[in-house]
PDB file of C-alpha atoms in Angstrom:
ATOM      1  CA  THR A   1      31.518  17.550 -21.920  1.00 41.00           C
ATOM      2  CA  THR A   2      27.824  16.779 -21.651  1.00 43.00           C
ATOM      3  CA  THR A   3      24.795  17.881 -19.737  1.00 48.00           C
ATOM      4  CA  THR A   4      22.923  15.607 -17.405  1.00 51.00           C
ATOM      5  CA  THR A   5      19.942  16.040 -15.175  1.00 51.00           C
ATOM      6  CA  THR A   6      18.790  14.906 -11.801  1.00 54.00           C
ATOM      7  CA  THR A   7      15.253  13.800 -11.202  1.00 54.00           C
ATOM      8  CA  THR A   8      13.210  12.701  -8.223  1.00 53.00           C
ATOM      9  CA  THR A   9      11.608   9.304  -8.604  1.00 53.00           C
ATOM     10  CA  THR A  10       9.122   7.358  -6.562  1.00 51.00           C
ATOM     11  CA  THR A  11       7.430   4.023  -6.289  1.00 49.00           C
ATOM     12  CA  THR A  12       4.031   3.453  -4.759  1.00 49.00           C
ATOM     13  CA  SER A  13       3.320  -0.266  -4.676  1.00 53.00           C
ATOM     14  CA  PRO A  14       5.209  -2.973  -6.593  1.00 53.00           C
ATOM     15  CA  ASP A  15       2.687  -2.813  -9.435  1.00 56.00           C
ATOM     16  CA  GLY A  16       2.837   0.995  -9.626  1.00 55.00           C
ATOM     17  CA  THR A  17      -0.618   1.673  -8.162  1.00 61.00           C
ATOM     18  CA  ILE A  18      -1.315   4.206  -5.416  1.00 61.00           C
ATOM     19  CA  VAL A  19      -2.094   2.636  -2.049  1.00 67.00           C
ATOM     20  CA  PRO A  20      -4.051   4.899   0.352  1.00 70.00           C
ATOM     21  CA  GLY A  21      -2.288   5.255   3.683  1.00 75.00           C
ATOM     22  CA  LEU A  22       0.993   3.806   2.394  1.00 78.00           C
ATOM     23  CA  PRO A  23       3.828   5.328   4.476  1.00 84.00           C
ATOM     24  CA  ILE A  24       6.293   7.485   2.530  1.00 87.00           C
ATOM     25  CA  THR A  25       9.989   6.721   2.972  1.00 90.00           C
ATOM     26  CA  VAL A  26      12.545   9.343   1.911  1.00 93.00           C
ATOM     27  CA  ALA A  27      15.719   7.856   0.415  1.00 94.00           C
ATOM     28  CA  ARG A  28      18.806  10.053   0.292  1.00 94.00           C
ATOM     29  CA  ARG A  29      22.479   9.719  -0.587  1.00 93.00           C
ATOM     30  CA  LEU A  30      24.800   8.823   2.279  1.00 89.00           C
ATOM     31  CA  MET A  31      27.978  10.523   1.060  1.00 88.00           C
ATOM     32  CA  GLY A  32      28.367  13.816  -0.767  1.00 85.00           C
ATOM     33  CA  SER A  33      27.088  13.932  -4.335  1.00 89.00           C
ATOM     34  CA  ALA A  34      26.309  16.420  -7.097  1.00 88.00           C
ATOM     35  CA  SER A  35      22.784  14.992  -7.196  1.00 89.00           C
ATOM     36  CA  THR A  36      22.233  15.976  -3.568  1.00 93.00           C
ATOM     37  CA  LYS A  37      23.563  19.484  -4.257  1.00 92.00           C
ATOM     38  CA  ALA A  38      21.258  19.898  -7.275  1.00 91.00           C
ATOM     39  CA  LEU A  39      18.166  18.603  -5.476  1.00 92.00           C
ATOM     40  CA  THR A  40      18.657  20.604  -2.279  1.00 94.00           C
ATOM     41  CA  SER A  41      19.427  23.778  -4.243  1.00 93.00           C
ATOM     42  CA  TYR A  42      16.255  23.308  -6.292  1.00 91.00           C
ATOM     43  CA  LEU A  43      14.159  22.735  -3.172  1.00 93.00           C
ATOM     44  CA  HIS A  44      15.559  25.869  -1.508  1.00 94.00           C
ATOM     45  CA  GLN A  45      14.960  28.013  -4.595  1.00 91.00           C
ATOM     46  CA  SER A  46      11.432  26.661  -5.053  1.00 89.00           C
ATOM     47  CA  CYS A  47      10.349  26.497  -1.395  1.00 91.00           C
ATOM     48  CA  PRO A  48      12.699  28.665   0.716  1.00 94.00           C
ATOM     49  CA  SER A  49      10.261  28.813   3.624  1.00 95.00           C
ATOM     50  CA  GLU A  50      10.153  25.015   3.811  1.00 94.00           C
ATOM     51  CA  TRP A  51      13.746  24.173   2.782  1.00 94.00           C
ATOM     52  CA  SER A  52      16.292  26.548   4.310  1.00 95.00           C
ATOM     53  CA  ALA A  53      19.731  27.469   2.975  1.00 95.00           C
ATOM     54  CA  LEU A  54      21.207  25.396   5.807  1.00 94.00           C
ATOM     55  CA  MET A  55      19.834  22.333   4.022  1.00 95.00           C
ATOM     56  CA  VAL A  56      21.706  22.991   0.752  1.00 95.00           C
ATOM     57  CA  GLY A  57      24.885  21.180  -0.222  1.00 94.00           C
ATOM     58  CA  SER A  58      26.426  18.037  -1.620  1.00 93.00           C
ATOM     59  CA  ARG A  59      26.229  16.535   1.865  1.00 93.00           C
ATOM     60  CA  ILE A  60      23.764  17.772   4.486  1.00 94.00           C
ATOM     61  CA  ASP A  61      22.347  16.728   7.855  1.00 93.00           C
ATOM     62  CA  TRP A  62      19.169  14.929   6.850  1.00 93.00           C
ATOM     63  CA  PRO A  63      16.235  14.627   9.271  1.00 90.00           C
ATOM     64  CA  GLU A  64      15.875  11.427  11.252  1.00 91.00           C
ATOM     65  CA  GLY A  65      13.777   8.737   9.646  1.00 91.00           C
ATOM     66  CA  THR A  66      15.284   9.072   6.163  1.00 93.00           C
ATOM     67  CA  SER A  67      16.861   6.054   4.497  1.00 92.00           C
ATOM     68  CA  SER A  68      20.554   6.375   3.555  1.00 93.00           C
ATOM     69  CA  CYS A  69      21.730   4.902   0.231  1.00 92.00           C
ATOM     70  CA  GLU A  70      25.313   5.004  -1.027  1.00 90.00           C
ATOM     71  CA  GLY A  71      25.668   5.600  -4.759  1.00 89.00           C
ATOM     72  CA  TRP A  72      23.043   5.580  -7.494  1.00 89.00           C
ATOM     73  CA  THR A  73      22.829   1.776  -7.607  1.00 92.00           C
ATOM     74  CA  SER A  74      21.960   1.674  -3.925  1.00 93.00           C
ATOM     75  CA  MET A  75      19.468   4.512  -4.409  1.00 93.00           C
ATOM     76  CA  ALA A  76      17.718   2.581  -7.189  1.00 92.00           C
ATOM     77  CA  LYS A  77      17.611  -0.495  -4.955  1.00 93.00           C
ATOM     78  CA  CYS A  78      16.136   1.504  -2.064  1.00 91.00           C
ATOM     79  CA  ILE A  79      13.374   2.837  -4.304  1.00 91.00           C
ATOM     80  CA  HIS A  80      12.655  -0.514  -5.936  1.00 89.00           C
ATOM     81  CA  GLU A  81      12.554  -2.616  -2.784  1.00 89.00           C
ATOM     82  CA  THR A  82      10.516  -0.455  -0.405  1.00 87.00           C
ATOM     83  CA  PRO A  83       7.005   0.516  -1.587  1.00 85.00           C
ATOM     84  CA  GLY A  84       6.248   4.169  -0.961  1.00 86.00           C
ATOM     85  CA  THR A  85       9.861   5.302  -1.273  1.00 90.00           C
ATOM     86  CA  ILE A  86      10.717   8.615  -2.892  1.00 91.00           C
ATOM     87  CA  GLY A  87      14.312   9.470  -3.766  1.00 93.00           C
ATOM     88  CA  TYR A  88      16.513  11.157  -6.365  1.00 93.00           C
ATOM     89  CA  ILE A  89      18.839   9.846  -9.031  1.00 90.00           C
ATOM     90  CA  ASP A  90      20.395  10.983 -12.313  1.00 89.00           C
ATOM     91  CA  ALA A  91      17.699  10.851 -14.960  1.00 88.00           C
ATOM     92  CA  GLY A  92      19.559   8.446 -17.239  1.00 86.00           C
ATOM     93  CA  HIS A  93      20.011   5.917 -14.443  1.00 88.00           C
ATOM     94  CA  GLY A  94      16.415   6.350 -13.320  1.00 89.00           C
ATOM     95  CA  HIS A  95      15.130   5.672 -16.831  1.00 88.00           C
ATOM     96  CA  GLN A  96      17.358   2.595 -17.143  1.00 87.00           C
ATOM     97  CA  GLU A  97      15.900   1.272 -13.894  1.00 89.00           C
ATOM     98  CA  ASN A  98      12.316   1.921 -15.110  1.00 89.00           C
ATOM     99  CA  LEU A  99      11.542   4.055 -12.065  1.00 89.00           C
ATOM    100  CA  GLU A 100       8.383   6.137 -11.978  1.00 86.00           C
ATOM    101  CA  GLU A 101       9.238   9.820 -12.363  1.00 87.00           C
ATOM    102  CA  VAL A 102       7.751  12.777 -10.533  1.00 87.00           C
ATOM    103  CA  ALA A 103       6.889  15.838 -12.640  1.00 90.00           C
ATOM    104  CA  LEU A 104       8.669  18.957 -11.346  1.00 91.00           C
ATOM    105  CA  LEU A 105       7.621  22.590 -11.587  1.00 90.00           C
ATOM    106  CA  ASN A 106       9.931  24.683 -13.776  1.00 92.00           C
ATOM    107  CA  SER A 107      10.428  28.449 -13.824  1.00 92.00           C
ATOM    108  CA  SER A 108       7.687  28.860 -16.457  1.00 93.00           C
ATOM    109  CA  GLY A 109       5.101  27.265 -14.186  1.00 93.00           C
ATOM    110  CA  LEU A 110       4.941  24.006 -16.141  1.00 94.00           C
ATOM    111  CA  TYR A 111       5.008  20.604 -14.461  1.00 94.00           C
ATOM    112  CA  LEU A 112       7.027  18.202 -16.586  1.00 92.00           C
ATOM    113  CA  THR A 113       9.225  15.118 -16.381  1.00 92.00           C
ATOM    114  CA  SER A 114      12.818  15.005 -17.575  1.00 91.00           C
ATOM    115  CA  LYS A 115      11.712  12.892 -20.562  1.00 89.00           C
ATOM    116  CA  THR A 116       9.217  15.553 -21.657  1.00 92.00           C
ATOM    117  CA  ALA A 117      11.854  18.253 -21.174  1.00 92.00           C
ATOM    118  CA  ALA A 118      14.457  16.318 -23.187  1.00 88.00           C
ATOM    119  CA  ALA A 119      12.012  15.703 -26.034  1.00 90.00           C
ATOM    120  CA  ASN A 120      11.500  19.474 -26.314  1.00 92.00           C
ATOM    121  CA  GLY A 121      15.127  20.584 -26.001  1.00 89.00           C
ATOM    122  CA  GLY A 122      14.670  21.455 -22.348  1.00 88.00           C
ATOM    123  CA  TRP A 123      17.999  20.127 -21.117  1.00 86.00           C
ATOM    124  CA  GLY A 124      20.278  22.115 -23.378  1.00 86.00           C
ATOM    125  CA  ALA A 125      18.027  25.176 -23.025  1.00 86.00           C
ATOM    126  CA  ALA A 126      19.306  25.631 -19.484  1.00 87.00           C
ATOM    127  CA  LEU A 127      22.724  26.600 -20.895  1.00 87.00           C
ATOM    128  CA  LEU A 128      21.539  29.272 -23.318  1.00 82.00           C
ATOM    129  CA  ASN A 129      22.139  32.360 -21.171  1.00 80.00           C
ATOM    130  CA  THR A 130      24.177  31.090 -18.252  1.00 89.00           C
ATOM    131  CA  LEU A 131      27.736  30.417 -19.443  1.00 90.00           C
ATOM    132  CA  PRO A 132      30.544  33.008 -19.580  1.00 91.00           C
ATOM    133  CA  THR A 133      31.539  34.349 -22.993  1.00 90.00           C
ATOM    134  CA  SER A 134      35.125  33.128 -22.642  1.00 91.00           C
ATOM    135  CA  ALA A 135      36.536  29.703 -21.839  1.00 89.00           C
ATOM    136  CA  GLU A 136      39.116  31.447 -19.649  1.00 88.00           C
ATOM    137  CA  ALA A 137      36.463  33.142 -17.504  1.00 91.00           C
ATOM    138  CA  ASP A 138      35.310  32.138 -14.021  1.00 91.00           C
ATOM    139  CA  PHE A 139      32.705  29.339 -14.170  1.00 90.00           C
ATOM    140  CA  SER A 140      32.289  28.990 -10.392  1.00 88.00           C
ATOM    141  CA  GLY A 141      29.052  30.990 -10.404  1.00 88.00           C
ATOM    142  CA  VAL A 142      27.378  29.038 -13.203  1.00 90.00           C
ATOM    143  CA  SER A 143      24.046  27.557 -12.131  1.00 89.00           C
ATOM    144  CA  LEU A 144      21.669  25.674 -14.411  1.00 90.00           C
ATOM    145  CA  LEU A 145      18.830  25.484 -11.895  1.00 91.00           C
ATOM    146  CA  ASN A 146      15.422  26.976 -12.683  1.00 91.00           C
ATOM    147  CA  GLN A 147      16.554  28.580 -15.921  1.00 92.00           C
ATOM    148  CA  PRO A 148      13.916  30.228 -18.179  1.00 93.00           C
ATOM    149  CA  GLY A 149      12.170  28.452 -21.013  1.00 93.00           C
ATOM    150  CA  GLU A 150       8.810  26.739 -21.424  1.00 94.00           C
ATOM    151  CA  TYR A 151      10.238  23.214 -21.440  1.00 94.00           C
ATOM    152  CA  THR A 152      13.495  23.853 -19.580  1.00 93.00           C
ATOM    153  CA  TRP A 153      14.192  21.156 -17.004  1.00 92.00           C
ATOM    154  CA  PRO A 154      14.735  22.838 -13.609  1.00 92.00           C
ATOM    155  CA  MET A 155      17.613  20.626 -12.402  1.00 91.00           C
ATOM    156  CA  VAL A 156      20.332  20.404 -15.029  1.00 89.00           C
ATOM    157  CA  THR A 157      23.978  19.872 -14.158  1.00 87.00           C
ATOM    158  CA  LEU A 158      27.079  20.260 -16.296  1.00 85.00           C
ATOM    159  CA  SER A 159      30.130  17.994 -16.443  1.00 84.00           C
ATOM    160  CA  TYR A 160      33.480  19.784 -16.684  1.00 86.00           C
ATOM    161  CA  LEU A 161      36.969  18.736 -17.747  1.00 87.00           C
ATOM    162  CA  TYR A 162      39.761  20.835 -16.267  1.00 88.00           C
ATOM    163  CA  VAL A 163      42.881  20.984 -18.441  1.00 91.00           C
ATOM    164  CA  ARG A 164      45.977  23.132 -18.043  1.00 91.00           C
ATOM    165  CA  GLN A 165      46.447  25.710 -20.788  1.00 91.00           C
ATOM    166  CA  THR A 166      50.078  24.667 -21.238  1.00 92.00           C
ATOM    167  CA  LEU A 167      50.831  20.952 -21.580  1.00 91.00           C
ATOM    168  CA  SER A 168      54.600  21.218 -21.114  1.00 89.00           C
ATOM    169  CA  HIS A 169      54.328  19.102 -17.932  1.00 89.00           C
ATOM    170  CA  ILE A 170      53.298  16.091 -20.067  1.00 89.00           C
ATOM    171  CA  PRO A 171      56.101  14.084 -21.727  1.00 87.00           C
ATOM    172  CA  SER A 172      56.172  14.953 -25.427  1.00 80.00           C
ATOM    173  CA  LYS A 173      57.250  11.488 -26.582  1.00 81.00           C
ATOM    174  CA  GLY A 174      54.753   9.853 -28.971  1.00 77.00           C
ATOM    175  CA  GLY A 175      52.688  12.987 -29.460  1.00 85.00           C
ATOM    176  CA  THR A 176      50.946  12.587 -26.103  1.00 88.00           C
ATOM    177  CA  ARG A 177      50.173  16.285 -25.797  1.00 89.00           C
ATOM    178  CA  SER A 178      48.539  16.516 -29.216  1.00 90.00           C
ATOM    179  CA  LEU A 179      46.629  13.323 -28.493  1.00 91.00           C
ATOM    180  CA  LEU A 180      45.072  14.940 -25.434  1.00 91.00           C
ATOM    181  CA  LYS A 181      43.833  17.863 -27.529  1.00 91.00           C
ATOM    182  CA  LEU A 182      42.437  15.439 -30.095  1.00 91.00           C
ATOM    183  CA  PHE A 183      40.610  13.537 -27.356  1.00 91.00           C
ATOM    184  CA  LEU A 184      39.042  16.763 -26.095  1.00 92.00           C
ATOM    185  CA  SER A 185      37.917  17.666 -29.627  1.00 90.00           C
ATOM    186  CA  VAL A 186      36.284  14.255 -30.105  1.00 88.00           C
ATOM    187  CA  LEU A 187      34.162  14.874 -27.007  1.00 87.00           C
ATOM    188  CA  LEU A 188      32.562  17.773 -28.889  1.00 87.00           C
ATOM    189  CA  ASP A 189      31.880  15.772 -32.053  1.00 83.00           C
ATOM    190  CA  GLY A 190      28.138  15.184 -31.970  1.00 75.00           C
ATOM    191  CA  ALA A 191      28.280  12.262 -34.384  1.00 76.00           C
ATOM    192  CA  THR A 192      30.925  10.524 -32.284  1.00 77.00           C
ATOM    193  CA  ILE A 193      29.773  11.268 -28.769  1.00 78.00           C
ATOM    194  CA  GLY A 194      26.016  11.478 -29.359  1.00 76.00           C
ATOM    195  CA  GLU A 195      25.452   7.724 -29.282  1.00 77.00           C
ATOM    196  CA  HIS A 196      27.299   7.380 -25.989  1.00 77.00           C
ATOM    197  CA  CYS A 197      25.351  10.272 -24.491  1.00 79.00           C
ATOM    198  CA  ARG A 198      22.042   8.667 -25.389  1.00 76.00           C
ATOM    199  CA  ARG A 199      23.219   5.354 -23.969  1.00 75.00           C
ATOM    200  CA  PHE A 200      23.814   6.866 -20.542  1.00 76.00           C
ATOM    201  CA  GLY A 201      20.927   9.333 -20.521  1.00 77.00           C
ATOM    202  CA  LEU A 202      23.087  12.392 -21.184  1.00 81.00           C
ATOM    203  CA  GLU A 203      22.859  15.130 -23.782  1.00 82.00           C
ATOM    204  CA  SER A 204      25.576  16.647 -25.939  1.00 82.00           C
ATOM    205  CA  LEU A 205      26.375  20.305 -25.486  1.00 84.00           C
ATOM    206  CA  PRO A 206      24.281  22.745 -27.517  1.00 86.00           C
ATOM    207  CA  ALA A 207      26.074  24.620 -30.298  1.00 86.00           C
ATOM    208  CA  GLY A 208      26.968  27.746 -28.309  1.00 88.00           C
ATOM    209  CA  ALA A 209      28.438  25.841 -25.376  1.00 89.00           C
ATOM    210  CA  ALA A 210      30.304  23.499 -27.725  1.00 89.00           C
ATOM    211  CA  GLN A 211      31.867  26.461 -29.545  1.00 92.00           C
ATOM    212  CA  LEU A 212      32.960  27.950 -26.224  1.00 92.00           C
ATOM    213  CA  SER A 213      34.625  24.644 -25.387  1.00 92.00           C
ATOM    214  CA  ARG A 214      36.393  24.548 -28.785  1.00 92.00           C
ATOM    215  CA  GLU A 215      37.805  28.000 -28.151  1.00 93.00           C
ATOM    216  CA  GLY A 216      39.179  26.732 -24.844  1.00 92.00           C
ATOM    217  CA  ILE A 217      40.769  23.722 -26.555  1.00 93.00           C
ATOM    218  CA  ASN A 218      42.316  25.916 -29.249  1.00 93.00           C
ATOM    219  CA  ALA A 219      43.908  28.052 -26.524  1.00 92.00           C
ATOM    220  CA  ILE A 220      45.827  25.051 -25.139  1.00 92.00           C
ATOM    221  CA  THR A 221      49.496  25.039 -26.141  1.00 91.00           C
ATOM    222  CA  VAL A 222      51.385  21.782 -26.540  1.00 87.00           C
ATOM    223  CA  GLY A 223      54.890  23.257 -26.583  1.00 75.00           C
TER     224      GLY A 223
END
């Protein structure tokens, strides 16, 4: 389980310079997505008078004149190909595509990019005081938006794996049940998973969240 972040990105002209009077095109996801939910939630929390609660969700009714893009690859293409386009995409994908990044205002009043936040531990910091104390608790109310901290990135999302506590429904032949628990444990091994996280612009869980996940794995019974 890793943390990832969503960032807004923009292009001005093909060479990256600002062109006075250049029309702004808003690119948005066509189908439902976690990125849309994170962005719209952040906008509502930051500017409730401008972005109402009715405009929050993984799929919303966007105003006319916006450009629809399906999937992150299409979003990157929309931003690249039309000068003056502003859109949103997972930070790792945006960095891979060499998109220009907009600095966002965090809860401490600091404008920063996701790269600056990551360099100062600002992705994992969003999890410090937000998770339940038990792996068996209710996680439905967990939100990593606008969490405190000088360099905390304001739009962090968390990837979850849902596993039954009892694995008796899985055939026991060949140690399949134990193999599943081993796989889950490997996902928390920083040395093993860290390289893959960096490759895709993700971040491994901080120590406290990783320990909470280990406790959940240890509670799984294979019998």
